[in-house]
Coordinates of C-alpha atoms and ligand atoms in Angstrom, one line a residue:
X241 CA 2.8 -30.7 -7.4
X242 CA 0.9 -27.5 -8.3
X243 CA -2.7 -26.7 -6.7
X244 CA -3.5 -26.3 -10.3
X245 CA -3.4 -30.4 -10.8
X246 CA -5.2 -30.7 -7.6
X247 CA -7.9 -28.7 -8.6
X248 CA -8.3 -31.0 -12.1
X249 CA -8.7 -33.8 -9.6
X250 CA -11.9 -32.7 -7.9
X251 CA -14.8 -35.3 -8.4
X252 CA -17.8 -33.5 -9.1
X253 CA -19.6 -33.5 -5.4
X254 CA -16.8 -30.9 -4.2
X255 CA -18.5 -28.8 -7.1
X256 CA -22.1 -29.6 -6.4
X257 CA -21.8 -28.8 -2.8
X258 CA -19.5 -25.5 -3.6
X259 CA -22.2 -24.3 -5.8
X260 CA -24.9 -25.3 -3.6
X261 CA -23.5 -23.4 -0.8
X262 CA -22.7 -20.1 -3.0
X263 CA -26.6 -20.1 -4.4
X264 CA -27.8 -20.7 -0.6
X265 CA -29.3 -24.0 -1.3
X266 CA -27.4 -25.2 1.6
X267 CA -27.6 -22.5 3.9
X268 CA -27.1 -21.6 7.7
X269 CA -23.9 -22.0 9.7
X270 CA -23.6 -25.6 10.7
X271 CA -25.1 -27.0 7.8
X272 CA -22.8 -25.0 5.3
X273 CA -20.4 -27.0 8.2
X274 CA -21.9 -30.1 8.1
X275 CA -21.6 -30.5 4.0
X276 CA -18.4 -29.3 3.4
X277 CA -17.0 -31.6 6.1
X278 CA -19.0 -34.3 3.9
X279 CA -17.5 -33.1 0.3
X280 CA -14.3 -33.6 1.7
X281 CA -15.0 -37.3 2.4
X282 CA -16.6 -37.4 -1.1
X283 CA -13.6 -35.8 -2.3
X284 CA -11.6 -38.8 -0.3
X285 CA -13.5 -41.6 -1.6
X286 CA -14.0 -40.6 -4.9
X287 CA -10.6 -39.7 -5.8
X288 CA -8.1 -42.1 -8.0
X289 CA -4.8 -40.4 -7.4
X290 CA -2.4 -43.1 -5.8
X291 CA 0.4 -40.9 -5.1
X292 CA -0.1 -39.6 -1.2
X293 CA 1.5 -36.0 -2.3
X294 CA -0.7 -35.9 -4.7
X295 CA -3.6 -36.8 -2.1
X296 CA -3.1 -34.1 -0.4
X297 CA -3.3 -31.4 -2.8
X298 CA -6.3 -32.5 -4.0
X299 CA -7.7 -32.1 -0.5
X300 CA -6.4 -29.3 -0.3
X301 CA -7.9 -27.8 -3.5
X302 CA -11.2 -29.3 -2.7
X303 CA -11.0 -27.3 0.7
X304 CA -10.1 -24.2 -1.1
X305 CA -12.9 -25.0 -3.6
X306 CA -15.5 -24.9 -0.9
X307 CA -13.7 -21.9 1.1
X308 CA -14.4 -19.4 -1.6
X309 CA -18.2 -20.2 -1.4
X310 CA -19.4 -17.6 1.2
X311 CA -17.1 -15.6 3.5
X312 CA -18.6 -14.7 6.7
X313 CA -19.6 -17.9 8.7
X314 CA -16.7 -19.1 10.4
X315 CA -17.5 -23.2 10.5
X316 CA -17.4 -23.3 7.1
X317 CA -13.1 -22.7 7.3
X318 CA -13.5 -24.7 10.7
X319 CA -15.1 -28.0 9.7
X320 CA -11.8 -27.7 6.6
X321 CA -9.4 -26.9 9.5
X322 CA -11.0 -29.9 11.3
X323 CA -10.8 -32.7 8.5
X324 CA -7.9 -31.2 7.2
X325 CA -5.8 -31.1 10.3
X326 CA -6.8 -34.9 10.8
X327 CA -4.9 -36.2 7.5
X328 CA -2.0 -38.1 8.2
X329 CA -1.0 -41.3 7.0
X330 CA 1.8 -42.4 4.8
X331 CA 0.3 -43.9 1.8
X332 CA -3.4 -42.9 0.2
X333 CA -5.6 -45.5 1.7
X334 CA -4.3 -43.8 5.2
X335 CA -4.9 -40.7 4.0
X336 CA -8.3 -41.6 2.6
X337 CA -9.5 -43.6 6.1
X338 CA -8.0 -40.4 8.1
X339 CA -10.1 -38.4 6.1
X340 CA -13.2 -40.2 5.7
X341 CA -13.3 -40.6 10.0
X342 CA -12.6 -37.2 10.8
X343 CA -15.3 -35.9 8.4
X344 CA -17.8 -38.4 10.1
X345 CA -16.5 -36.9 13.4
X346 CA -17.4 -33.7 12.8
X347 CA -20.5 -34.5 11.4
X348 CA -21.3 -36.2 14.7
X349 CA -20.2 -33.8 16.5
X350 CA -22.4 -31.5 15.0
X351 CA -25.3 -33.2 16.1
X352 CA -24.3 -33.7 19.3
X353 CA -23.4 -29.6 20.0
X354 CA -26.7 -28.7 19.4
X355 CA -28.4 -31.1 21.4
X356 CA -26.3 -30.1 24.4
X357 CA -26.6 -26.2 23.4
X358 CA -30.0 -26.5 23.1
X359 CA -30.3 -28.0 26.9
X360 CA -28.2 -24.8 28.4
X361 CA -30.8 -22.3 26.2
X362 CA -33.4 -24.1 27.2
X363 CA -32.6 -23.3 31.1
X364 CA -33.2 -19.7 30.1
X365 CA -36.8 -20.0 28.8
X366 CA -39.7 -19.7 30.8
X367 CA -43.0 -22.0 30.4
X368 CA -45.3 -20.2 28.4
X369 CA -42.6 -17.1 27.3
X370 CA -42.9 -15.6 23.6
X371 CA -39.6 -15.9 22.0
X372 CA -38.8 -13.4 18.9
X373 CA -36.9 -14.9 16.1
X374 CA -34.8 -14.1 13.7
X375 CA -33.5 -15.1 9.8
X376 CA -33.1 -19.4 10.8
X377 CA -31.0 -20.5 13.2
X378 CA -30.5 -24.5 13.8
X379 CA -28.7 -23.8 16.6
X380 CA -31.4 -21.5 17.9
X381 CA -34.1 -23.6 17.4
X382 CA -32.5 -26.5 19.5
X383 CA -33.3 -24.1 22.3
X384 CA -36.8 -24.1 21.6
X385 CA -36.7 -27.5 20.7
X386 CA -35.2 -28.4 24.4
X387 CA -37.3 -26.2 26.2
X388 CA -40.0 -28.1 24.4
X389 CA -39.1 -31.3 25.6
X390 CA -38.9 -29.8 29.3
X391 CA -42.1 -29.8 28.8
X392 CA -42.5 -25.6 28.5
X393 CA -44.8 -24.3 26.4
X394 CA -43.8 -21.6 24.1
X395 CA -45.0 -19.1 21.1
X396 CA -42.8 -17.8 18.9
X397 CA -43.0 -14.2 17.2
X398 CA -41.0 -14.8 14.0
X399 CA -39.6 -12.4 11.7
X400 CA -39.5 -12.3 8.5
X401 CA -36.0 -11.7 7.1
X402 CA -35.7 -9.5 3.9
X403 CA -34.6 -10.2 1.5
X404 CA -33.8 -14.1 1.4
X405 CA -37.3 -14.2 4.1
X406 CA -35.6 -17.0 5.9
X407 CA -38.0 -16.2 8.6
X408 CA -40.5 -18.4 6.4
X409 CA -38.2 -21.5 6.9
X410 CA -38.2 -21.0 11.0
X411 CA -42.0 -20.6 10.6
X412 CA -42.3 -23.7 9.1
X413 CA -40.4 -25.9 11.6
X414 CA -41.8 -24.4 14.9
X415 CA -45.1 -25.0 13.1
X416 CA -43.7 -28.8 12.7
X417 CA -42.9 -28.7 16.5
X418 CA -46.4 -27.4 17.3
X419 CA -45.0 -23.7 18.4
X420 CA -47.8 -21.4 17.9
X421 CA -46.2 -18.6 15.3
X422 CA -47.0 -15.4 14.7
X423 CA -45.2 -14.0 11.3
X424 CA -44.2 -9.6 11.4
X425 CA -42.5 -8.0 8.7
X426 CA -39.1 -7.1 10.3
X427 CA -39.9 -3.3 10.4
X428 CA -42.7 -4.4 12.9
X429 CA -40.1 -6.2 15.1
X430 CA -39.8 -2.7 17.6
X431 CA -43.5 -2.7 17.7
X432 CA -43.7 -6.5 18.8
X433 CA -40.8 -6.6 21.5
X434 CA -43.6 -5.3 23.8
X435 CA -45.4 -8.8 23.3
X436 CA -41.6 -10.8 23.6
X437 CA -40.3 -12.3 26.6
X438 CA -37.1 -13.5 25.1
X439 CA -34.9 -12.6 21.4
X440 CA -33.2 -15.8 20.4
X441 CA -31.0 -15.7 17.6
X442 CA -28.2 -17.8 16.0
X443 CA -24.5 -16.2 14.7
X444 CA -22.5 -17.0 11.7
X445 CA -19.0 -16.1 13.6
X446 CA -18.5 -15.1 16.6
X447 CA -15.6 -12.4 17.5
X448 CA -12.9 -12.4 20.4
X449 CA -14.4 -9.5 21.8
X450 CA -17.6 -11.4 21.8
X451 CA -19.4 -9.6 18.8
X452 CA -22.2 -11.7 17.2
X453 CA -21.7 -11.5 13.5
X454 CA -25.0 -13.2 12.3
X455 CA -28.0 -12.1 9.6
X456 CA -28.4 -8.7 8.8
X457 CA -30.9 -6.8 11.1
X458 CA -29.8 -8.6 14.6
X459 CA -28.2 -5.5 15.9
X460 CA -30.8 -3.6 15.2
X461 CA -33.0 -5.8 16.7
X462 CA -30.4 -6.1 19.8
X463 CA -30.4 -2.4 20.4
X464 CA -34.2 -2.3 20.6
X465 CA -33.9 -5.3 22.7
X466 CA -32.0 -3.6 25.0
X467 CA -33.9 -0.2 25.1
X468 CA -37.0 -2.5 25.5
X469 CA -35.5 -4.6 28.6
X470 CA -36.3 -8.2 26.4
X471 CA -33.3 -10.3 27.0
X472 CA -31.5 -11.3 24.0
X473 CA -29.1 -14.8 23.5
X474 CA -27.4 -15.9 20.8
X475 CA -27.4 -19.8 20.2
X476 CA -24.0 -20.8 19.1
X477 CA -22.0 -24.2 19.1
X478 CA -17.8 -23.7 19.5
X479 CA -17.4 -23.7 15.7
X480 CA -18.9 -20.5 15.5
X481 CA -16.2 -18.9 17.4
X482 CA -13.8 -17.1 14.9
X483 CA -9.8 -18.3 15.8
X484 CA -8.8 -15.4 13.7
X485 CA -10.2 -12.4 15.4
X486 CA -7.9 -13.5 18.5
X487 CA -5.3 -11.9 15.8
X488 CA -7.0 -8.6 15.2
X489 CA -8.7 -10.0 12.2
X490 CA -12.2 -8.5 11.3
X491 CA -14.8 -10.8 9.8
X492 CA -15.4 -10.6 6.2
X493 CA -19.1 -9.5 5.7
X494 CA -20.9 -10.7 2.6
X495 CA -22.4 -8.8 0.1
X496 CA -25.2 -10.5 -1.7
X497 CA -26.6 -10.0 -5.6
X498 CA -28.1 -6.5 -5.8
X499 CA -31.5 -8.1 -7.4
X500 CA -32.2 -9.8 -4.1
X501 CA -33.3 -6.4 -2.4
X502 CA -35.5 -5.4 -6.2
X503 CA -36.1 -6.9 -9.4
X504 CA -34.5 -5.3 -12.2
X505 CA -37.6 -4.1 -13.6
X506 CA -38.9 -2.0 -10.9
X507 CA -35.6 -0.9 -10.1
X508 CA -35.4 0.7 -13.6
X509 CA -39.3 2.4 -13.2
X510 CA -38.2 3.9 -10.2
X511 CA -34.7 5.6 -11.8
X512 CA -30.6 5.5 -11.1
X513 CA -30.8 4.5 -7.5
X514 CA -27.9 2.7 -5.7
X515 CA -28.6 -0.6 -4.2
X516 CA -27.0 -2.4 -1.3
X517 CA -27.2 -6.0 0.1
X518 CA -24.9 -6.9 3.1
X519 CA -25.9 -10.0 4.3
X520 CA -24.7 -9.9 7.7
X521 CA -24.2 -7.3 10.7
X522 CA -21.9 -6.9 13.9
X523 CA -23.6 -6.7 17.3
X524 CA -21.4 -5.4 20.1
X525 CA -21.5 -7.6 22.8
X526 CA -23.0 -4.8 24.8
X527 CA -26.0 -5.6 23.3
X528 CA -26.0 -9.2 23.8
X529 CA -27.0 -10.8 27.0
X530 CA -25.5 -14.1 26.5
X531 CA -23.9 -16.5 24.1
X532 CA -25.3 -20.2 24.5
X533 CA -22.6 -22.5 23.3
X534 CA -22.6 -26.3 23.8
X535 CA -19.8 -25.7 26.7
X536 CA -22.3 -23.8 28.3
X537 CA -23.1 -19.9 28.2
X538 CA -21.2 -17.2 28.2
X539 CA -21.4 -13.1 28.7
X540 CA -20.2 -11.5 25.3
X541 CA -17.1 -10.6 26.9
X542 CA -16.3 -13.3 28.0
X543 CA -16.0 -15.6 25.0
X544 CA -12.4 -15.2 24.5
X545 CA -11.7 -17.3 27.5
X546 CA -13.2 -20.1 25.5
X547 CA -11.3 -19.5 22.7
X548 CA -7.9 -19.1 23.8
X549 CA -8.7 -22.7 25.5
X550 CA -10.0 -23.7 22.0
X551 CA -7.4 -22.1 19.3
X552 CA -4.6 -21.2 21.3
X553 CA -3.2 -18.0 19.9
X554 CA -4.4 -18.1 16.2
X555 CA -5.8 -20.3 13.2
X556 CA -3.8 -22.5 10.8
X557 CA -5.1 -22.4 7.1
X558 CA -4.4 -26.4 6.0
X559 CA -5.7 -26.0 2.6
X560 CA -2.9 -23.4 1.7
X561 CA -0.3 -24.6 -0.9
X562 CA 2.7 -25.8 1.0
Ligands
LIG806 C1 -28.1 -17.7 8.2 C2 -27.9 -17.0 9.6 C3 -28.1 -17.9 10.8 C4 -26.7 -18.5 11.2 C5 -26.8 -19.5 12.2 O1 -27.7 -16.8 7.1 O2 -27.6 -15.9 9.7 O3 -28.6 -17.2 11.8 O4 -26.0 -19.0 10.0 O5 -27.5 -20.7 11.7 P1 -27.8 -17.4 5.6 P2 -27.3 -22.1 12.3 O6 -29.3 -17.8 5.4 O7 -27.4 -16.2 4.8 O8 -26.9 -18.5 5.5 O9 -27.6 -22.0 13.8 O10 -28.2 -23.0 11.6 O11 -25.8 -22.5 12.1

């Protein structure tokens, strides 16, 4: 069986929810999680193959499908790993329920990781602190959320996030949760940390040294954190944490379409420039006063603990041909 016949046997969600991820309709760590764990259910249940080998390597093309999508946040190969890893079963209705449950696992799980993350960040919010944002974090905002419902009150000073302004969509749902927001450009975010009690950000992966890999600008904003004495935490649930970098690895960082930083048009008025877009930065964890996960918090350097207890030594790739 070549992965070539198991990628002619992907039903058309696995496509929809691979492009949807690539254009950044579906966006953000855990949900980029959350839907591929679901197009591989989609993949299960809409498939007619009836040969169990045959299954497989359509699961695993679908999970290759989605993989290629965007490289840096880690739960996106994690919630694969996850559903993939779960597949056993002699014949294809096995294979199929195997599927289907561990897919509806995760998903749960999901869910449930925020809500306990969100407790443990909570703890480190103050009633009536100002809390700097940045880009949108789901995991972040269960902080806030949390806090909330311990009945603190809190204001949020959120930035804006050039170039995809994500910082719009985080406006938007503190609003919903009745968070008083104030809205900076994210040159102004130096200026600001004077008024912040607390930076609260999400991460896209998470290295064994305990580097935050999450939207471009957050070490930036770490480093005047620092020099500014505003505590900064990264909100981040266990499938964050990158099983690769206990290898050495280094985490791919995305580059994004150059028309996202200027339109074409004023790009030509203004001559032969050279444009850049990486969508993504590395904060040392030196910079980074803790990592809230949903088995608690964490200094930077510290992480690894977690991991080894997580991974082991390493990361198996499922989806890989045989
Ligand atoms: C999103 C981003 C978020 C993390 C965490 O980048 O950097 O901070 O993904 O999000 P993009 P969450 O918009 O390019 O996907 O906490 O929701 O997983």
């Amino acid at each position: 069986m070549t992965d070539d016949r198991g990628a002619a046997d992907l039903v058309p969600a696995v496509e929809d929810t691979a492009e949807s991820i690539a254009s950044m309709e579906i966006r953000g760590a855990a949900t980029i999680a959350g839907a591929a764990a679901e197009a591989l259910a989609e993949q299960a249940r809409g498939t007619d193959v009836d040969d169990p080998a045959r299954f497989r390597a359509t699961m695993r093309a679908a999970a290759r499908r989605l993989h290629e999508t965007r490289p840096t946040a880690v739960s996106l190969p994690n919630a694969l790993r996850y559903v993939l890893q779960r597949m056993e079963g002699e014949d294809v209705e096995a294979l199929r329920r195997r599927v289907v449950r561990a897919s509806a696992r995760f998903t749960r799980r999901l869910g449930e990781a925020r809500d306990r993350l969100g407790e443990v960040g909570a703890n480190r919010l103050q009633d009536g602190d100002v809390v700097m944002t940045h880009c949108h974090s789901t995991d972040a905002l269960a902080c806030i959320e949390a806090a909330l419902d311990q009945g603190k009150s809190l204001s949020a000073i959120v930035k804006e996030t050039r170039p995809r302004k994500q910082g719009h969509i985080t406006a938007e749902a503190l609003r919903e949760l009745d968070v008083p927001v104030t809205l900076i450009v994210d040159s102004a975010a130096r200026r600001y940390l004077d008024e912040a009690d607390h930076v609260l950000v999400g991460a896209d992966s998470i290295a064994a040294d305990g580097s935050v890999i999450n939207k471009i600008g957050t070490s930036g904003l770490a480093v005047n954190a620092r020099e500014r004495g505003v505590p900064i935490m990264t909100a981040a649930q266990t499938i964050k944490l990158h099983p690769e970098t206990l290898t050495g690895h280094t985490v791919e960082i995305e580059t994004r379409d150059e028309d996202e930083v200027i339109d074409p048009e004023t790009r030509a008025g203004i001559g032969d420039i050279a444009v850049e877009n990486p969508a993504f930065d590395v904060t040392p964890p030196r910079y980074m006063d803790a990592i809230v996960t949903e088995s608690g918090q964490f200094p930077p350097e510290s992480i690894v603990t977690l991991m080894r207890e997580l991974f082991g030594d390493g990361a198996q790739t499922p989806w890989a041909e045989p």
